[in-house]
Amino acid sequence: MSHLKTQSYQAKTKIDDVGHSQNSANLRSSPLDVHRAENQKGALLMRVKPELDPDVDDEAPTGLDLITPYDEVHYVTYLRLLDAEKAGAGWAEVARIVLHRDPATDETRTRRCWESHLARAHWMTKRGYRRILRQAAEEAKHRDS
């Protein structure tokens, strides 16, 4: 059963990757183009456009209880990792497809990268989304005032 899930995930991801590559020129024009706005308290709100298939750092942000610009760029990456986990895909396959890492080259580093990003994806579903909602509410207040 797990083998079938892995094949299904891989086939779906390849289709998605074709779509990503066709649209990537339009979506990657300025990957770290940070837009800033001041809320009513004068704090800067950072907004970074999410990318469909960005490269990743060796480790996702850890120990931070806030949404970083890195997180914003990697929202789709986090969703793809969670989707792959639910589909039962193996970590090495997911690292190759989603994180653009080759486990054959450096298995320890690649696995640590996968674990770090998957942990951050889980954090986003448990706590991070609340930060996103608060930030959106603050931005709405700012626009309305």
C-alpha atoms as an extended CHARMM CRD file, in Angstrom:
* protein
*
       145  EXT
         1         1  MET       CA              0.0000000000        0.0000000000        0.0000000000  PROA      1               0.0000000000
         2         2  SER       CA              2.7950000000        2.4310000000        0.8820000000  PROA      2               0.0000000000
         3         3  HSD       CA              4.4580000000        1.7200000000       -2.4670000000  PROA      3               0.0000000000
         4         4  LEU       CA              1.2470000000        2.6970000000       -4.2740000000  PROA      4               0.0000000000
         5         5  LYS       CA              0.9610000000        5.8810000000       -2.2450000000  PROA      5               0.0000000000
         6         6  THR       CA              4.5520000000        6.8010000000       -3.1020000000  PROA      6               0.0000000000
         7         7  GLN       CA              3.9680000000        6.2000000000       -6.8130000000  PROA      7               0.0000000000
         8         8  SER       CA              0.7930000000        8.2730000000       -6.6620000000  PROA      8               0.0000000000
         9         9  TYR       CA              2.5560000000       11.1370000000       -4.8990000000  PROA      9               0.0000000000
        10        10  GLN       CA              5.4730000000       11.0460000000       -7.3130000000  PROA      10              0.0000000000
        11        11  ALA       CA              3.2110000000       11.0700000000      -10.3730000000  PROA      11              0.0000000000
        12        12  LYS       CA              1.1230000000       13.9310000000       -8.9950000000  PROA      12              0.0000000000
        13        13  THR       CA              4.2000000000       15.9340000000       -8.0820000000  PROA      13              0.0000000000
        14        14  LYS       CA              5.7230000000       15.5330000000      -11.5340000000  PROA      14              0.0000000000
        15        15  ILE       CA              2.5610000000       16.9400000000      -13.0350000000  PROA      15              0.0000000000
        16        16  ASP       CA              2.6710000000       19.7890000000      -10.5360000000  PROA      16              0.0000000000
        17        17  ASP       CA              6.3510000000       20.4240000000      -11.2620000000  PROA      17              0.0000000000
        18        18  VAL       CA              5.5770000000       20.8090000000      -14.9690000000  PROA      18              0.0000000000
        19        19  GLY       CA              3.0220000000       23.4390000000      -14.0460000000  PROA      19              0.0000000000
        20        20  HSD       CA              5.4980000000       25.1150000000      -11.7410000000  PROA      20              0.0000000000
        21        21  SER       CA              8.1860000000       25.3370000000      -14.3890000000  PROA      21              0.0000000000
        22        22  GLN       CA              5.7600000000       26.7610000000      -16.9380000000  PROA      22              0.0000000000
        23        23  ASN       CA              4.6220000000       29.4830000000      -14.5540000000  PROA      23              0.0000000000
        24        24  SER       CA              7.8370000000       30.0910000000      -12.6250000000  PROA      24              0.0000000000
        25        25  ALA       CA              9.0360000000       33.0170000000      -14.7410000000  PROA      25              0.0000000000
        26        26  ASN       CA              5.9910000000       35.0890000000      -13.8010000000  PROA      26              0.0000000000
        27        27  LEU       CA              6.0200000000       34.1450000000      -10.1410000000  PROA      27              0.0000000000
        28        28  ARG       CA              9.7280000000       34.4960000000       -9.4380000000  PROA      28              0.0000000000
        29        29  SER       CA             10.2990000000       37.9870000000      -10.7750000000  PROA      29              0.0000000000
        30        30  SER       CA             11.2780000000       39.2280000000       -7.3110000000  PROA      30              0.0000000000
        31        31  PRO       CA             11.2950000000       36.3600000000       -4.8150000000  PROA      31              0.0000000000
        32        32  LEU       CA             12.4130000000       38.4100000000       -1.8400000000  PROA      32              0.0000000000
        33        33  ASP       CA             10.6200000000       41.5900000000       -2.7690000000  PROA      33              0.0000000000
        34        34  VAL       CA              9.6130000000       42.6500000000        0.7270000000  PROA      34              0.0000000000
        35        35  HSD       CA              6.6560000000       45.0070000000        0.9940000000  PROA      35              0.0000000000
        36        36  ARG       CA              6.3940000000       46.9970000000        4.1830000000  PROA      36              0.0000000000
        37        37  ALA       CA              3.4990000000       48.7750000000        5.7680000000  PROA      37              0.0000000000
        38        38  GLU       CA              3.1480000000       50.3650000000        9.1590000000  PROA      38              0.0000000000
        39        39  ASN       CA              0.3290000000       49.2780000000       11.3920000000  PROA      39              0.0000000000
        40        40  GLN       CA             -1.3790000000       51.6210000000       13.8350000000  PROA      40              0.0000000000
        41        41  LYS       CA              1.2930000000       50.9770000000       16.4610000000  PROA      41              0.0000000000
        42        42  GLY       CA              4.0810000000       51.8010000000       14.0140000000  PROA      42              0.0000000000
        43        43  ALA       CA              5.3920000000       48.2240000000       13.7120000000  PROA      43              0.0000000000
        44        44  LEU       CA              6.5770000000       47.1210000000       10.3110000000  PROA      44              0.0000000000
        45        45  LEU       CA              4.6250000000       44.3060000000        8.7080000000  PROA      45              0.0000000000
        46        46  MET       CA              6.7150000000       42.3400000000        6.2540000000  PROA      46              0.0000000000
        47        47  ARG       CA              5.0080000000       40.6630000000        3.3030000000  PROA      47              0.0000000000
        48        48  VAL       CA              6.9040000000       38.4280000000        0.9110000000  PROA      48              0.0000000000
        49        49  LYS       CA              5.2880000000       36.8220000000       -2.1130000000  PROA      49              0.0000000000
        50        50  PRO       CA              5.1320000000       33.0000000000       -1.7400000000  PROA      50              0.0000000000
        51        51  GLU       CA              6.8250000000       30.9540000000       -4.4530000000  PROA      51              0.0000000000
        52        52  LEU       CA              5.5720000000       27.7120000000       -5.9550000000  PROA      52              0.0000000000
        53        53  ASP       CA              8.8480000000       25.7790000000       -5.9650000000  PROA      53              0.0000000000
        54        54  PRO       CA             11.6520000000       27.7150000000       -4.2350000000  PROA      54              0.0000000000
        55        55  ASP       CA             15.0340000000       26.4020000000       -3.2420000000  PROA      55              0.0000000000
        56        56  VAL       CA             15.4560000000       25.8500000000        0.4860000000  PROA      56              0.0000000000
        57        57  ASP       CA             18.1210000000       26.5420000000        3.0940000000  PROA      57              0.0000000000
        58        58  ASP       CA             19.7540000000       23.6530000000        4.9510000000  PROA      58              0.0000000000
        59        59  GLU       CA             17.4080000000       24.3070000000        7.8660000000  PROA      59              0.0000000000
        60        60  ALA       CA             14.0650000000       26.0370000000        8.2190000000  PROA      60              0.0000000000
        61        61  PRO       CA             13.7120000000       28.7410000000       10.8690000000  PROA      61              0.0000000000
        62        62  THR       CA             13.6240000000       27.2130000000       14.3420000000  PROA      62              0.0000000000
        63        63  GLY       CA             13.0100000000       28.6130000000       17.7900000000  PROA      63              0.0000000000
        64        64  LEU       CA             11.0920000000       31.5580000000       16.3910000000  PROA      64              0.0000000000
        65        65  ASP       CA              7.4730000000       32.0310000000       17.3520000000  PROA      65              0.0000000000
        66        66  LEU       CA              6.8340000000       34.3590000000       14.4470000000  PROA      66              0.0000000000
        67        67  ILE       CA              6.3740000000       34.1420000000       10.7060000000  PROA      67              0.0000000000
        68        68  THR       CA              9.6060000000       35.0410000000        8.9360000000  PROA      68              0.0000000000
        69        69  PRO       CA             10.0730000000       36.2360000000        5.3480000000  PROA      69              0.0000000000
        70        70  TYR       CA             11.5930000000       32.7860000000        4.7040000000  PROA      70              0.0000000000
        71        71  ASP       CA              8.3490000000       31.1860000000        5.8920000000  PROA      71              0.0000000000
        72        72  GLU       CA              6.2950000000       33.4220000000        3.6380000000  PROA      72              0.0000000000
        73        73  VAL       CA              8.3380000000       32.4490000000        0.5840000000  PROA      73              0.0000000000
        74        74  HSD       CA              8.0470000000       28.7620000000        1.5370000000  PROA      74              0.0000000000
        75        75  TYR       CA              4.3120000000       28.4530000000        2.3420000000  PROA      75              0.0000000000
        76        76  VAL       CA              3.7980000000       26.1920000000       -0.6700000000  PROA      76              0.0000000000
        77        77  THR       CA              6.8570000000       24.1090000000        0.2550000000  PROA      77              0.0000000000
        78        78  TYR       CA              5.3900000000       23.4990000000        3.7050000000  PROA      78              0.0000000000
        79        79  LEU       CA              2.0510000000       22.4700000000        2.1990000000  PROA      79              0.0000000000
        80        80  ARG       CA              3.7430000000       20.0910000000       -0.2320000000  PROA      80              0.0000000000
        81        81  LEU       CA              5.6900000000       18.4850000000        2.6250000000  PROA      81              0.0000000000
        82        82  LEU       CA              2.5170000000       17.9420000000        4.6250000000  PROA      82              0.0000000000
        83        83  ASP       CA              0.7580000000       16.5420000000        1.5570000000  PROA      83              0.0000000000
        84        84  ALA       CA              3.6460000000       14.1360000000        0.9070000000  PROA      84              0.0000000000
        85        85  GLU       CA              3.6350000000       13.0150000000        4.5410000000  PROA      85              0.0000000000
        86        86  LYS       CA             -0.0840000000       12.3080000000        4.3860000000  PROA      86              0.0000000000
        87        87  ALA       CA              0.3990000000       10.3730000000        1.1200000000  PROA      87              0.0000000000
        88        88  GLY       CA              3.0380000000        8.2110000000        2.8120000000  PROA      88              0.0000000000
        89        89  ALA       CA              5.8710000000        9.2740000000        0.5200000000  PROA      89              0.0000000000
        90        90  GLY       CA              9.4050000000        8.4050000000        1.6240000000  PROA      90              0.0000000000
        91        91  TRP       CA             11.5630000000       11.1970000000        2.9790000000  PROA      91              0.0000000000
        92        92  ALA       CA             14.2870000000       10.7580000000        0.3370000000  PROA      92              0.0000000000
        93        93  GLU       CA             11.8220000000       11.0470000000       -2.5370000000  PROA      93              0.0000000000
        94        94  VAL       CA             10.2440000000       14.1290000000       -0.9920000000  PROA      94              0.0000000000
        95        95  ALA       CA             13.6540000000       15.6980000000       -0.4040000000  PROA      95              0.0000000000
        96        96  ARG       CA             14.5120000000       15.2270000000       -4.0860000000  PROA      96              0.0000000000
        97        97  ILE       CA             11.2150000000       16.5120000000       -5.4530000000  PROA      97              0.0000000000
        98        98  VAL       CA             10.1590000000       19.2190000000       -3.0100000000  PROA      98              0.0000000000
        99        99  LEU       CA             13.4180000000       20.3790000000       -1.4330000000  PROA      99              0.0000000000
       100       100  HSD       CA             15.6820000000       19.8700000000       -4.4800000000  PROA      100             0.0000000000
       101       101  ARG       CA             18.1460000000       17.8690000000       -2.3800000000  PROA      101             0.0000000000
       102       102  ASP       CA             19.9420000000       14.6670000000       -3.3400000000  PROA      102             0.0000000000
       103       103  PRO       CA             20.0500000000       12.1710000000       -0.4730000000  PROA      103             0.0000000000
       104       104  ALA       CA             22.6280000000       10.0880000000       -2.3490000000  PROA      104             0.0000000000
       105       105  THR       CA             25.0990000000       12.9720000000       -2.2040000000  PROA      105             0.0000000000
       106       106  ASP       CA             24.7460000000       13.8090000000        1.4900000000  PROA      106             0.0000000000
       107       107  GLU       CA             22.1300000000       11.6930000000        3.2620000000  PROA      107             0.0000000000
       108       108  THR       CA             22.6240000000       13.1730000000        6.7450000000  PROA      108             0.0000000000
       109       109  ARG       CA             22.4190000000       16.7900000000        5.6090000000  PROA      109             0.0000000000
       110       110  THR       CA             19.4740000000       16.0850000000        3.3040000000  PROA      110             0.0000000000
       111       111  ARG       CA             17.5350000000       14.2530000000        5.9990000000  PROA      111             0.0000000000
       112       112  ARG       CA             18.1850000000       17.0650000000        8.4940000000  PROA      112             0.0000000000
       113       113  CYS       CA             16.9200000000       19.5630000000        5.8870000000  PROA      113             0.0000000000
       114       114  TRP       CA             13.7600000000       17.4980000000        5.3340000000  PROA      114             0.0000000000
       115       115  GLU       CA             13.1560000000       17.0420000000        9.0790000000  PROA      115             0.0000000000
       116       116  SER       CA             13.6620000000       20.7410000000        9.7540000000  PROA      116             0.0000000000
       117       117  HSD       CA             11.2550000000       21.8680000000        7.0460000000  PROA      117             0.0000000000
       118       118  LEU       CA              8.6560000000       19.2560000000        7.9530000000  PROA      118             0.0000000000
       119       119  ALA       CA              8.8500000000       20.3390000000       11.6070000000  PROA      119             0.0000000000
       120       120  ARG       CA              8.3410000000       23.9600000000       10.5490000000  PROA      120             0.0000000000
       121       121  ALA       CA              5.3920000000       22.8890000000        8.3770000000  PROA      121             0.0000000000
       122       122  HSD       CA              3.8230000000       21.2250000000       11.4220000000  PROA      122             0.0000000000
       123       123  TRP       CA              4.5070000000       24.3480000000       13.5080000000  PROA      123             0.0000000000
       124       124  MET       CA              2.7020000000       26.4030000000       10.8640000000  PROA      124             0.0000000000
       125       125  THR       CA             -0.4100000000       24.2140000000       11.2310000000  PROA      125             0.0000000000
       126       126  LYS       CA             -0.3940000000       24.3880000000       15.0220000000  PROA      126             0.0000000000
       127       127  ARG       CA              0.7810000000       27.9310000000       15.8260000000  PROA      127             0.0000000000
       128       128  GLY       CA              2.0070000000       29.7670000000       12.7590000000  PROA      128             0.0000000000
       129       129  TYR       CA             -1.3780000000       30.0770000000       11.1290000000  PROA      129             0.0000000000
       130       130  ARG       CA             -2.5490000000       32.1250000000       14.1330000000  PROA      130             0.0000000000
       131       131  ARG       CA              0.2790000000       34.5700000000       13.4620000000  PROA      131             0.0000000000
       132       132  ILE       CA             -0.7920000000       34.8140000000        9.8320000000  PROA      132             0.0000000000
       133       133  LEU       CA             -4.3840000000       35.5460000000       10.8680000000  PROA      133             0.0000000000
       134       134  ARG       CA             -3.2870000000       38.2090000000       13.3840000000  PROA      134             0.0000000000
       135       135  GLN       CA             -1.0580000000       39.8140000000       10.7850000000  PROA      135             0.0000000000
       136       136  ALA       CA             -3.8920000000       39.8480000000        8.2330000000  PROA      136             0.0000000000
       137       137  ALA       CA             -6.2220000000       41.4280000000       10.8060000000  PROA      137             0.0000000000
       138       138  GLU       CA             -3.6520000000       44.1310000000       11.5620000000  PROA      138             0.0000000000
       139       139  GLU       CA             -3.2090000000       44.8350000000        7.8640000000  PROA      139             0.0000000000
       140       140  ALA       CA             -6.9950000000       45.0540000000        7.3950000000  PROA      140             0.0000000000
       141       141  LYS       CA             -7.2360000000       47.5360000000       10.2800000000  PROA      141             0.0000000000
       142       142  HSD       CA             -4.4550000000       49.5740000000        8.7020000000  PROA      142             0.0000000000
       143       143  ARG       CA             -6.2110000000       49.6480000000        5.3170000000  PROA      143             0.0000000000
       144       144  ASP       CA             -9.5350000000       50.5970000000        6.9040000000  PROA      144             0.0000000000
       145       145  SER       CA             -8.1430000000       53.4750000000        8.9290000000  PROA      145             0.0000000000
